[in-house]
Short mmCIF file of C-alpha atoms and ligand atoms in Angstrom, two decimals:
data_model
loop_
_atom_site.label_atom_id
_atom_site.label_comp_id
_atom_site.label_asym_id
_atom_site.label_seq_id
_atom_site.Cartn_x
_atom_site.Cartn_y
_atom_site.Cartn_z
CA MET B 1 0.00 0.00 0.00
CA GLY B 2 1.31 3.46 -0.90
CA VAL B 3 1.79 6.21 1.68
CA PRO B 4 -1.17 8.64 1.63
CA PRO B 5 -0.24 12.27 0.95
CA PRO B 6 0.04 14.49 4.03
CA ARG B 7 -3.28 15.93 5.30
CA GLU B 8 -2.19 19.51 4.56
CA PHE B 9 -1.44 18.61 0.93
CA THR B 10 -4.89 17.07 0.47
CA GLU B 11 -6.60 19.98 2.20
CA LEU B 12 -4.85 22.57 0.06
CA MET B 13 -5.73 20.69 -3.12
CA GLY B 14 -9.34 20.64 -1.93
CA LEU B 15 -9.27 24.40 -1.27
CA ALA B 16 -7.82 25.05 -4.73
CA ARG B 17 -10.73 23.20 -6.32
CA ALA B 18 -13.46 24.50 -4.00
CA TYR B 19 -14.82 26.89 -6.66
CA GLN B 20 -15.79 23.88 -8.79
CA ARG B 21 -18.16 22.66 -6.09
CA SER B 22 -19.69 26.13 -5.70
CA GLN B 23 -20.39 26.35 -9.43
CA ALA B 24 -21.83 22.81 -9.61
CA LEU B 25 -24.13 23.59 -6.68
CA ALA B 26 -25.19 26.84 -8.34
CA VAL B 27 -26.07 25.07 -11.60
CA ALA B 28 -28.22 22.55 -9.69
CA ALA B 29 -29.89 25.45 -7.85
CA ARG B 30 -30.54 27.38 -11.09
CA LEU B 31 -32.01 24.27 -12.72
CA ARG B 32 -34.32 23.81 -9.70
CA ILE B 33 -33.35 20.12 -9.48
CA ALA B 34 -34.45 19.92 -5.83
CA ASP B 35 -37.90 21.25 -6.79
CA ALA B 36 -38.12 18.66 -9.57
CA LEU B 37 -37.39 15.95 -6.96
CA ALA B 38 -39.90 17.31 -4.41
CA ALA B 39 -42.48 14.59 -5.11
CA GLY B 40 -39.96 11.74 -5.00
CA PRO B 41 -37.03 10.10 -6.86
CA ARG B 42 -36.79 10.51 -10.64
CA SER B 43 -34.59 9.10 -13.35
CA VAL B 44 -31.99 11.40 -14.82
CA ALA B 45 -33.69 11.11 -18.22
CA ASP B 46 -36.90 12.41 -16.69
CA LEU B 47 -35.05 15.20 -14.85
CA ALA B 48 -33.24 16.18 -18.04
CA SER B 49 -36.46 16.54 -19.98
CA ALA B 50 -38.04 18.52 -17.10
CA THR B 51 -35.05 20.89 -16.95
CA ASP B 52 -34.22 21.01 -20.66
CA THR B 53 -30.68 19.67 -20.15
CA ASP B 54 -28.47 16.97 -21.67
CA ALA B 55 -29.22 13.75 -19.76
CA PRO B 56 -25.72 12.16 -19.77
CA THR B 57 -24.16 15.46 -18.68
CA LEU B 58 -26.81 16.13 -16.04
CA TYR B 59 -26.00 12.65 -14.71
CA ARG B 60 -22.33 13.59 -14.36
CA LEU B 61 -23.26 16.77 -12.49
CA LEU B 62 -25.66 15.04 -10.10
CA ARG B 63 -23.46 12.03 -9.32
CA ALA B 64 -20.62 14.44 -8.48
CA LEU B 65 -22.91 16.41 -6.15
CA ALA B 66 -24.28 13.19 -4.60
CA SER B 67 -20.70 12.11 -3.92
CA ILE B 68 -20.28 15.13 -1.62
CA GLY B 69 -23.65 14.81 0.12
CA VAL B 70 -26.03 16.88 -2.03
CA PHE B 71 -28.80 14.60 -3.45
CA THR B 72 -28.71 10.80 -3.19
CA GLU B 73 -27.88 8.67 -6.22
CA LEU B 74 -30.13 5.61 -6.46
CA ALA B 75 -30.01 2.59 -8.77
CA GLU B 76 -30.35 2.96 -12.54
CA ARG B 77 -29.30 6.58 -12.82
CA SER B 78 -32.04 8.03 -10.66
CA PHE B 79 -31.77 10.59 -7.88
CA ALA B 80 -33.63 11.66 -4.75
CA ASN B 81 -33.49 14.65 -2.45
CA ASN B 82 -31.66 14.16 0.83
CA PRO B 83 -31.60 16.37 3.98
CA ALA B 84 -29.01 18.70 2.38
CA SER B 85 -30.69 19.10 -1.01
CA GLU B 86 -34.07 19.73 0.68
CA TYR B 87 -32.65 23.18 1.51
CA LEU B 88 -32.31 23.85 -2.23
CA ARG B 89 -36.10 23.58 -2.67
CA SER B 90 -37.58 26.98 -3.44
CA ASP B 91 -40.59 26.27 -1.20
CA HIS B 92 -38.40 25.63 1.88
CA GLU B 93 -38.75 28.44 4.45
CA LEU B 94 -34.95 28.48 4.72
CA SER B 95 -34.27 27.84 1.04
CA VAL B 96 -30.57 28.41 0.31
CA ALA B 97 -31.23 28.45 -3.45
CA PRO B 98 -31.28 32.28 -3.77
CA ALA B 99 -28.07 32.58 -1.70
CA VAL B 100 -26.32 29.91 -3.79
CA GLU B 101 -27.43 31.68 -6.97
CA MET B 102 -26.37 35.06 -5.62
CA PHE B 103 -22.91 33.93 -4.45
CA CYS B 104 -22.26 32.32 -7.86
CA ALA B 105 -23.96 34.92 -10.08
CA GLY B 106 -21.82 35.90 -13.06
CA TYR B 107 -21.09 39.40 -11.75
CA GLU B 108 -19.94 38.01 -8.37
CA TRP B 109 -17.58 35.57 -10.15
CA THR B 110 -16.25 38.40 -12.26
CA ALA B 111 -15.65 40.47 -9.12
CA TRP B 112 -13.87 37.61 -7.31
CA GLY B 113 -11.65 37.25 -10.40
CA ALA B 114 -10.35 40.73 -9.52
CA LEU B 115 -9.46 39.91 -5.90
CA ASP B 116 -5.79 40.37 -6.72
CA HIS B 117 -6.57 43.93 -7.87
CA SER B 118 -8.16 44.61 -4.46
CA VAL B 119 -5.20 43.19 -2.60
CA ARG B 120 -2.74 45.25 -4.68
CA THR B 121 -4.65 48.54 -4.44
CA GLY B 122 -7.09 48.27 -1.53
CA GLU B 123 -9.89 49.08 -3.99
CA ASN B 124 -13.24 47.31 -4.32
CA ALA B 125 -12.87 44.46 -6.84
CA ALA B 126 -16.45 44.66 -8.17
CA THR B 127 -16.19 48.34 -9.09
CA HIS B 128 -12.88 47.64 -10.87
CA ALA B 129 -14.18 44.58 -12.75
CA LEU B 130 -17.75 45.69 -13.53
CA GLY B 131 -17.26 49.43 -13.98
CA MET B 132 -19.88 50.10 -11.29
CA ASP B 133 -20.52 49.00 -7.71
CA VAL B 134 -22.75 46.01 -6.99
CA TRP B 135 -25.66 48.21 -5.86
CA GLU B 136 -25.72 49.98 -9.19
CA TYR B 137 -25.26 46.64 -10.97
CA ARG B 138 -28.29 45.20 -9.14
CA ARG B 139 -30.33 48.31 -9.94
CA HIS B 140 -29.60 47.78 -13.65
CA ASP B 141 -30.20 44.02 -13.55
CA PRO B 142 -33.55 43.51 -11.77
CA GLU B 143 -33.16 39.71 -11.79
CA ALA B 144 -29.81 39.98 -9.98
CA GLY B 145 -31.44 42.42 -7.56
CA ARG B 146 -34.40 40.13 -6.82
CA THR B 147 -32.07 37.16 -6.27
CA PHE B 148 -29.98 39.23 -3.84
CA ASP B 149 -33.09 40.40 -1.94
CA ALA B 150 -34.38 36.81 -1.73
CA ALA B 151 -30.98 35.66 -0.42
CA MET B 152 -31.14 38.38 2.25
CA ARG B 153 -34.63 37.19 3.28
CA THR B 154 -33.34 33.65 3.81
CA LEU B 155 -30.26 34.80 5.68
CA ALA B 156 -32.44 36.96 7.97
CA ARG B 157 -34.87 34.08 8.59
CA GLY B 158 -31.96 31.80 9.38
CA ASN B 159 -30.90 34.11 12.24
CA ARG B 160 -34.14 34.31 14.22
CA ASP B 161 -32.23 34.07 17.50
CA GLU B 162 -31.23 37.72 16.91
CA VAL B 163 -34.80 38.75 17.79
CA ALA B 164 -34.51 37.08 21.21
CA ALA B 165 -31.07 38.58 21.81
CA HIS B 166 -32.43 42.07 22.56
CA ASP B 167 -35.49 43.56 24.27
CA PHE B 168 -37.10 44.81 21.05
CA ALA B 169 -40.51 44.85 22.81
CA SER B 170 -39.43 47.95 24.73
CA TYR B 171 -39.58 50.10 21.55
CA PRO B 172 -43.10 51.09 20.38
CA VAL B 173 -41.73 51.84 16.88
CA ILE B 174 -38.62 50.40 15.26
CA ALA B 175 -37.12 51.56 11.97
CA ASP B 176 -35.20 48.99 9.94
CA ILE B 177 -32.87 51.06 7.80
CA GLY B 178 -31.76 49.12 4.72
CA GLY B 179 -34.25 46.50 5.84
CA GLY B 180 -34.54 44.87 2.39
CA THR B 181 -37.95 43.34 1.76
CA GLY B 182 -38.80 43.15 5.46
CA ALA B 183 -37.79 39.70 6.76
CA PHE B 184 -36.25 41.10 9.97
CA VAL B 185 -39.14 43.50 10.60
CA CYS B 186 -41.53 40.54 10.22
CA ALA B 187 -39.55 38.48 12.73
CA VAL B 188 -39.56 41.29 15.33
CA LEU B 189 -43.19 42.36 14.88
CA SER B 190 -44.44 38.76 14.97
CA GLU B 191 -43.05 38.53 18.52
CA ASN B 192 -44.46 41.92 19.63
CA PRO B 193 -48.10 42.27 18.52
CA ARG B 194 -48.52 45.97 19.44
CA GLN B 195 -45.26 47.18 17.92
CA ARG B 196 -45.10 49.22 14.71
CA ALA B 197 -42.24 49.57 12.24
CA ILE B 198 -40.82 51.69 9.47
CA LEU B 199 -39.18 49.66 6.71
CA PHE B 200 -36.72 51.79 4.75
CA ASP B 201 -34.64 50.70 1.74
CA GLN B 202 -34.04 51.66 -1.88
CA PRO B 203 -37.33 52.24 -3.78
CA HIS B 204 -36.80 49.31 -6.18
CA VAL B 205 -36.24 47.01 -3.17
CA VAL B 206 -39.12 48.03 -0.86
CA VAL B 207 -41.55 47.83 -3.75
CA ASN B 208 -41.24 44.04 -3.37
CA ALA B 209 -41.80 44.04 0.41
CA PRO B 210 -45.64 43.81 0.62
CA PRO B 211 -45.92 40.02 -0.06
CA THR B 212 -43.37 39.28 2.71
CA LEU B 213 -45.16 41.61 5.15
CA ALA B 214 -48.58 40.20 4.23
CA ALA B 215 -47.41 36.59 4.62
CA ALA B 216 -46.35 37.44 8.19
CA GLY B 217 -49.64 39.32 8.83
CA VAL B 218 -47.83 42.54 9.83
CA GLU B 219 -48.53 44.75 6.78
CA GLU B 220 -50.97 46.99 8.73
CA ARG B 221 -48.24 47.84 11.24
CA VAL B 222 -45.42 48.65 8.82
CA GLU B 223 -44.86 51.93 7.01
CA VAL B 224 -42.82 51.20 3.90
CA VAL B 225 -40.54 54.04 2.79
CA GLY B 226 -38.24 54.10 -0.25
CA GLY B 227 -35.13 56.29 -0.38
CA SER B 228 -31.38 56.40 0.10
CA PHE B 229 -29.74 56.48 3.52
CA PHE B 230 -27.18 58.82 1.98
CA ASP B 231 -29.96 61.41 1.59
CA GLY B 232 -31.66 60.88 4.97
CA VAL B 233 -33.88 58.42 6.83
CA PRO B 234 -37.42 58.76 8.22
CA PRO B 235 -37.90 60.24 11.71
CA GLY B 236 -40.25 58.91 14.38
CA ALA B 237 -38.80 55.60 15.58
CA ASP B 238 -37.67 54.63 19.08
CA ALA B 239 -34.99 52.28 17.76
CA TYR B 240 -33.09 52.42 14.48
CA VAL B 241 -31.80 49.05 13.29
CA LEU B 242 -28.90 48.78 10.85
CA ARG B 243 -28.70 45.04 10.15
CA ARG B 244 -25.82 43.98 7.89
CA ILE B 245 -25.64 47.53 6.51
CA LEU B 246 -22.48 49.15 7.82
CA HIS B 247 -20.32 46.18 6.80
CA ASP B 248 -21.22 47.00 3.18
CA TRP B 249 -19.51 50.39 3.29
CA THR B 250 -16.18 52.14 3.87
CA ASP B 251 -15.69 54.04 7.12
CA ASP B 252 -16.35 57.38 5.39
CA ALA B 253 -19.63 56.15 3.90
CA CYS B 254 -20.65 54.65 7.27
CA VAL B 255 -20.10 58.01 8.97
CA GLU B 256 -22.43 59.61 6.39
CA ILE B 257 -25.09 56.98 7.06
CA LEU B 258 -24.70 57.24 10.84
CA CYS B 259 -24.93 61.05 10.74
CA ASN B 260 -28.12 60.83 8.68
CA VAL B 261 -29.64 58.34 11.13
CA ARG B 262 -28.49 60.48 14.06
CA ARG B 263 -30.22 63.53 12.56
CA SER B 264 -33.59 61.73 12.45
CA MET B 265 -33.39 60.39 16.01
CA THR B 266 -34.68 61.88 19.25
CA PRO B 267 -32.19 61.86 22.16
CA ALA B 268 -34.04 58.94 23.77
CA ALA B 269 -33.96 56.73 20.67
CA ARG B 270 -31.41 53.93 20.35
CA LEU B 271 -29.27 52.69 17.47
CA ILE B 272 -28.99 48.91 17.09
CA VAL B 273 -26.28 47.67 14.74
CA ILE B 274 -26.40 43.97 13.86
CA ASP B 275 -23.18 42.90 12.19
CA ALA B 276 -20.14 40.71 12.76
CA VAL B 277 -17.42 41.57 15.24
CA VAL B 278 -14.10 40.21 13.99
CA GLY B 279 -12.56 37.72 16.44
CA PRO B 280 -8.95 37.09 17.48
CA PRO B 281 -6.12 35.79 15.26
CA ASN B 282 -6.53 32.25 13.84
CA GLU B 283 -10.24 32.13 14.79
CA ASP B 284 -13.60 33.30 13.47
CA PRO B 285 -13.43 32.25 9.80
CA PHE B 286 -17.04 33.36 9.24
CA ALA B 287 -16.35 37.05 9.93
CA LYS B 288 -12.97 36.99 8.19
CA TRP B 289 -14.35 35.44 5.00
CA LEU B 290 -17.38 37.73 5.09
CA ASP B 291 -14.85 40.55 5.33
CA LEU B 292 -13.20 39.38 2.09
CA MET B 293 -16.62 39.22 0.48
CA MET B 294 -17.20 42.83 1.52
CA LEU B 295 -13.82 43.79 0.04
CA VAL B 296 -14.64 42.10 -3.26
CA SER B 297 -18.39 42.62 -3.61
CA ALA B 298 -20.10 45.31 -1.53
CA GLY B 299 -17.01 47.44 -0.97
CA GLY B 300 -17.03 47.50 2.85
CA ARG B 301 -15.40 45.59 5.69
CA GLU B 302 -16.03 43.68 8.92
CA ARG B 303 -14.84 45.40 12.11
CA THR B 304 -13.33 44.58 15.48
CA ASP B 305 -14.81 45.75 18.81
CA GLU B 306 -12.47 48.74 18.93
CA GLU B 307 -13.20 49.68 15.32
CA TRP B 308 -16.94 49.63 16.03
CA VAL B 309 -16.66 51.93 19.04
CA ALA B 310 -14.47 54.38 17.07
CA LEU B 311 -16.75 54.35 14.01
CA LEU B 312 -19.86 54.96 16.11
CA ALA B 313 -18.16 57.88 17.85
CA GLU B 314 -17.29 59.43 14.49
CA GLY B 315 -20.92 59.12 13.45
CA GLY B 316 -22.18 60.87 16.60
CA PHE B 317 -22.98 57.89 18.85
CA ARG B 318 -21.84 56.68 22.25
CA TRP B 319 -21.32 52.91 22.39
CA VAL B 320 -23.52 51.28 25.06
CA SER B 321 -23.13 47.50 24.72
CA THR B 322 -22.17 44.62 22.44
CA ALA B 323 -23.66 41.15 22.82
CA ALA B 324 -23.65 37.99 20.72
CA ALA B 325 -26.86 37.95 18.67
CA SER B 326 -26.47 34.68 16.76
CA ALA B 327 -23.68 32.29 15.79
CA THR B 328 -22.52 34.79 13.18
CA SER B 329 -23.60 38.23 14.38
CA SER B 330 -23.41 40.64 17.29
CA MET B 331 -25.83 43.31 18.44
CA ILE B 332 -24.20 46.65 19.15
CA VAL B 333 -26.37 49.20 20.97
CA ALA B 334 -25.50 52.90 20.90
CA GLU B 335 -27.10 56.19 21.94
CA PRO B 336 -26.92 59.54 20.18
CA VAL B 337 -24.38 61.90 21.68
C1 SAM T 401 -26.64 43.29 3.03
S1 SAM T 401 -28.25 43.86 2.66
C2 SAM T 401 -29.02 43.71 4.26
C3 SAM T 401 -30.52 43.73 4.17
C4 SAM T 401 -31.23 43.57 5.53
N1 SAM T 401 -30.90 44.62 6.46
C5 SAM T 401 -30.91 42.23 6.12
O1 SAM T 401 -30.28 42.17 7.15
O2 SAM T 401 -31.31 41.22 5.51
C6 SAM T 401 -27.99 45.61 2.46
C7 SAM T 401 -29.25 46.39 2.17
O3 SAM T 401 -28.89 47.78 2.03
C8 SAM T 401 -29.71 48.33 1.03
N2 SAM T 401 -29.11 49.56 0.49
C9 SAM T 401 -28.01 49.65 -0.29
N3 SAM T 401 -27.79 50.94 -0.60
C10 SAM T 401 -28.78 51.67 -0.01
C11 SAM T 401 -29.08 53.06 0.05
N4 SAM T 401 -28.31 53.95 -0.56
N5 SAM T 401 -30.16 53.43 0.77
C12 SAM T 401 -30.97 52.52 1.39
N6 SAM T 401 -30.70 51.19 1.38
C13 SAM T 401 -29.63 50.77 0.69
C14 SAM T 401 -29.81 47.22 0.02
O4 SAM T 401 -30.89 47.42 -0.88
C15 SAM T 401 -29.96 45.99 0.91
O5 SAM T 401 -31.29 45.70 1.17
#
């Protein structure tokens, strides 16, 4: 028997090829294979005709995915969903399909191809590679925008423990600034039946919020406002939530956003930032890889405890507390100075 290669060698080779798995998963998500298997196992010939693909090639894709735990390969070239692929179904409450599609969308791949430009210059890779930032790109490509918004809904639903991590019930009105299509507002209001909310995001995003709000039965209690947080945000809330917003932006842009929020707040209102706090050396891969994604895609960064306190101060806020909100996020509370 030969000597197996060292573990580190095998791991590095796996890392070098990891993009192939991402792309294969994305193709299966785009083809809605998990939806096609929702009623039970099907032959690959049947799946190919349902998805308008080449049967022998679809077989190669699916057997490769099944070999790493996504779908189960059965006898005679047929496949079934398994616990992992169930999450690719578009009717799953925590469907990862939009996130998989968003991470592997063509413009994101193009941006990641310019990571070396970012590392050499410190500049945002997407702006360099696409000629515009991702927000503008998504405004011009409504399908890309809808996929991103759907991914954000799933990611917000997947972090419901954030709602229990803070006493949101103590605020009669909350404003979710950059709240997407309302998944977080729905989670908070569902727990607090008398609470009201303002949902604020870009006009082309909030226009798609009503179905999400209606499905949660909170539409009567939510005022939906379209605009840009670089121009100003609505007044009148007791708590202003910035969930996964500031990590999208440079420090200078964050100070602009914070100053605009500060201007709309009464002295008694509170700011609640939900974002990652970067952990110590050699730990916390989630925050550190999300940070690279911000470098490449959105153009922002993840921040350490000290960086958060300093940034808030620059934006006119006194830091009050930081607490773990979920496995991947912290809740930072601040008051206007
Ligand atoms: C990373 S997503 C987070 C969405 C939501 N807060 C959540 O946690 O799921 C960032 C959000 O910021 C919004 N956004 C980007 N630029 C904006 C602007 N200039 N004004 C208002 N919202 C903006 C995006 O439309 C998007 O919904």
